[in-house]
Short mmCIF file of N, CA and C in Angstrom, two decimals:
data_model
loop_
_atom_site.label_atom_id
_atom_site.label_comp_id
_atom_site.label_asym_id
_atom_site.label_seq_id
_atom_site.Cartn_x
_atom_site.Cartn_y
_atom_site.Cartn_z
N UNK A 25 33.96 55.43 -5.85
CA UNK A 25 34.57 54.31 -6.35
C UNK A 25 35.60 53.78 -5.42
N UNK A 26 35.92 52.64 -5.17
CA UNK A 26 36.75 51.88 -4.37
C UNK A 26 38.12 52.52 -4.74
N UNK A 27 39.10 52.82 -3.80
CA UNK A 27 40.34 53.31 -4.06
C UNK A 27 41.16 52.41 -4.83
N UNK A 28 41.13 51.02 -4.51
CA UNK A 28 41.90 49.97 -5.27
C UNK A 28 41.43 49.74 -6.77
N UNK A 29 40.09 50.06 -6.83
CA UNK A 29 39.53 50.04 -8.44
C UNK A 29 40.00 51.22 -8.99
N UNK A 30 40.14 52.45 -8.39
CA UNK A 30 40.55 53.55 -9.08
C UNK A 30 42.14 53.37 -9.56
N UNK A 31 42.90 52.88 -8.79
CA UNK A 31 44.38 52.61 -8.98
C UNK A 31 44.52 51.77 -10.35
N UNK A 32 43.66 50.80 -10.36
CA UNK A 32 43.75 49.75 -11.44
C UNK A 32 43.16 50.50 -12.67
N UNK A 33 42.09 51.34 -12.65
CA UNK A 33 41.54 51.90 -13.69
C UNK A 33 42.57 52.96 -14.32
N UNK A 34 43.11 53.68 -13.51
CA UNK A 34 44.22 54.67 -13.87
C UNK A 34 45.31 54.00 -14.53
N UNK A 35 45.82 52.90 -13.81
CA UNK A 35 46.97 52.23 -14.44
C UNK A 35 46.61 51.70 -15.82
N UNK A 36 45.58 51.05 -16.00
CA UNK A 36 45.05 50.67 -17.34
C UNK A 36 44.96 51.82 -18.31
N UNK A 37 44.55 52.92 -18.01
CA UNK A 37 44.52 53.99 -18.72
C UNK A 37 45.82 54.53 -19.26
N UNK A 38 46.81 54.52 -18.16
CA UNK A 38 48.19 54.99 -18.54
C UNK A 38 48.66 54.07 -19.34
N UNK A 39 48.53 52.67 -19.42
CA UNK A 39 49.25 51.86 -20.26
C UNK A 39 48.65 52.12 -21.72
N UNK A 40 47.29 52.20 -21.87
CA UNK A 40 46.51 52.40 -23.10
C UNK A 40 47.14 53.74 -23.77
N UNK A 41 47.32 54.71 -23.05
CA UNK A 41 47.63 55.94 -23.52
C UNK A 41 49.17 55.93 -23.92
N UNK A 42 49.88 55.37 -23.13
CA UNK A 42 51.43 55.27 -23.53
C UNK A 42 51.47 54.35 -25.00
N UNK A 43 50.82 53.29 -25.04
CA UNK A 43 50.84 52.33 -26.05
C UNK A 43 50.22 53.13 -27.28
N UNK A 44 49.20 53.78 -27.34
CA UNK A 44 48.67 54.65 -28.23
C UNK A 44 49.75 55.72 -28.74
N UNK A 45 50.27 56.34 -27.85
CA UNK A 45 51.39 57.51 -28.15
C UNK A 45 52.35 56.81 -29.01
N UNK A 46 52.97 55.53 -28.59
CA UNK A 46 54.14 54.96 -29.07
C UNK A 46 53.69 54.53 -30.48
N UNK A 47 52.34 54.14 -30.79
CA UNK A 47 51.86 53.83 -32.15
C UNK A 47 51.79 54.97 -33.05
N UNK A 48 51.30 56.04 -32.46
CA UNK A 48 51.24 57.32 -33.35
C UNK A 48 52.51 57.83 -33.66
N UNK A 49 53.54 57.95 -32.71
CA UNK A 49 54.61 58.82 -33.15
C UNK A 49 55.51 58.02 -34.11
N UNK A 50 55.98 58.74 -35.23
CA UNK A 50 56.69 58.00 -36.17
C UNK A 50 57.99 58.85 -36.55
N UNK A 51 57.90 60.18 -36.44
CA UNK A 51 59.03 60.96 -36.47
C UNK A 51 59.10 62.16 -35.52
N UNK A 52 60.19 63.01 -35.65
CA UNK A 52 60.55 63.94 -34.59
C UNK A 52 59.44 64.81 -34.33
N UNK A 53 58.72 65.39 -35.48
CA UNK A 53 57.57 66.48 -35.26
C UNK A 53 56.47 66.03 -34.33
N UNK A 54 56.12 66.87 -33.41
CA UNK A 54 55.08 66.68 -32.43
C UNK A 54 53.71 67.35 -33.16
N UNK A 55 52.86 66.43 -33.76
CA UNK A 55 51.71 66.89 -34.27
C UNK A 55 50.65 67.13 -33.23
N UNK A 56 49.44 67.70 -33.76
CA UNK A 56 48.52 67.81 -32.56
C UNK A 56 47.82 66.57 -31.72
N UNK A 57 47.88 65.57 -32.61
CA UNK A 57 47.23 64.38 -31.95
C UNK A 57 48.36 63.81 -30.97
N UNK A 58 49.81 63.96 -31.35
CA UNK A 58 50.72 63.38 -30.45
C UNK A 58 50.78 64.40 -29.15
N UNK A 59 50.59 65.90 -29.34
CA UNK A 59 50.46 66.64 -28.33
C UNK A 59 49.45 66.28 -27.26
N UNK A 60 48.18 66.04 -27.87
CA UNK A 60 46.99 65.48 -27.05
C UNK A 60 47.29 64.26 -26.17
N UNK A 61 48.13 63.39 -26.99
CA UNK A 61 48.39 62.14 -26.18
C UNK A 61 49.48 62.37 -25.07
N UNK A 62 50.38 63.28 -25.31
CA UNK A 62 51.35 63.56 -24.24
C UNK A 62 50.50 64.15 -23.09
N UNK A 63 49.49 65.04 -23.40
CA UNK A 63 48.83 65.76 -22.36
C UNK A 63 48.11 64.69 -21.59
N UNK A 64 47.31 63.88 -22.25
CA UNK A 64 46.62 62.98 -21.76
C UNK A 64 47.51 61.86 -20.78
N UNK A 65 48.65 61.54 -21.24
CA UNK A 65 49.58 60.74 -20.40
C UNK A 65 49.84 61.44 -19.00
N UNK A 66 50.18 62.82 -19.08
CA UNK A 66 50.47 63.62 -18.06
C UNK A 66 49.36 63.70 -17.14
N UNK A 67 48.06 63.86 -17.65
CA UNK A 67 47.04 64.10 -16.74
C UNK A 67 46.62 62.58 -16.05
N UNK A 68 46.58 61.58 -16.59
CA UNK A 68 46.42 60.24 -16.17
C UNK A 68 47.45 59.92 -15.15
N UNK A 69 48.71 60.18 -15.37
CA UNK A 69 49.97 60.03 -14.49
C UNK A 69 49.77 60.86 -13.27
N UNK A 70 49.35 62.23 -13.40
CA UNK A 70 48.99 63.09 -12.22
C UNK A 70 47.87 62.29 -11.34
N UNK A 71 46.86 61.79 -11.98
CA UNK A 71 45.65 61.23 -11.14
C UNK A 71 46.32 59.95 -10.57
N UNK A 72 46.95 59.10 -11.17
CA UNK A 72 47.56 58.05 -10.48
C UNK A 72 48.62 58.27 -9.32
N UNK A 73 49.44 59.24 -9.53
CA UNK A 73 50.33 59.76 -8.35
C UNK A 73 49.30 60.32 -7.27
N UNK A 74 48.30 60.97 -7.61
CA UNK A 74 47.31 61.30 -6.37
C UNK A 74 46.83 60.48 -5.76
N UNK A 75 46.13 59.15 -6.35
CA UNK A 75 45.74 58.12 -5.83
C UNK A 75 46.76 57.38 -4.87
N UNK A 76 48.05 57.18 -5.67
CA UNK A 76 49.01 56.48 -4.81
C UNK A 76 49.59 57.24 -3.42
N UNK A 77 49.55 58.45 -3.48
CA UNK A 77 49.95 59.36 -2.24
C UNK A 77 48.87 59.32 -1.43
N UNK A 78 47.47 59.25 -1.81
CA UNK A 78 46.36 59.15 -0.93
C UNK A 78 46.45 57.80 -0.10
N UNK A 79 46.68 57.10 -0.83
CA UNK A 79 46.62 55.56 -0.27
C UNK A 79 47.87 55.38 0.83
N UNK A 80 49.06 55.99 0.27
CA UNK A 80 50.19 56.08 1.36
C UNK A 80 50.00 56.83 2.59
N UNK A 81 49.12 57.88 2.46
CA UNK A 81 48.92 58.81 3.70
C UNK A 81 47.88 57.90 4.55
N UNK A 82 46.92 57.14 4.12
CA UNK A 82 45.92 56.59 4.85
C UNK A 82 46.35 55.35 5.58
N UNK A 83 47.72 54.88 5.47
CA UNK A 83 48.18 53.71 6.07
C UNK A 83 48.26 53.80 7.51
#
């Protein structure tokens, strides 16, 4: 996949994940679904950082 398209896809997935998490969370308790949302946000953010760093190194 084109590196530029990867950045766009990861960015969109991150926005969707954060929006979903903000919709789910209603109280202080972290339920299993909230935990999985936090985990997904972290994984997508890690992939996004990896792509950004790779793009900066190739300049």
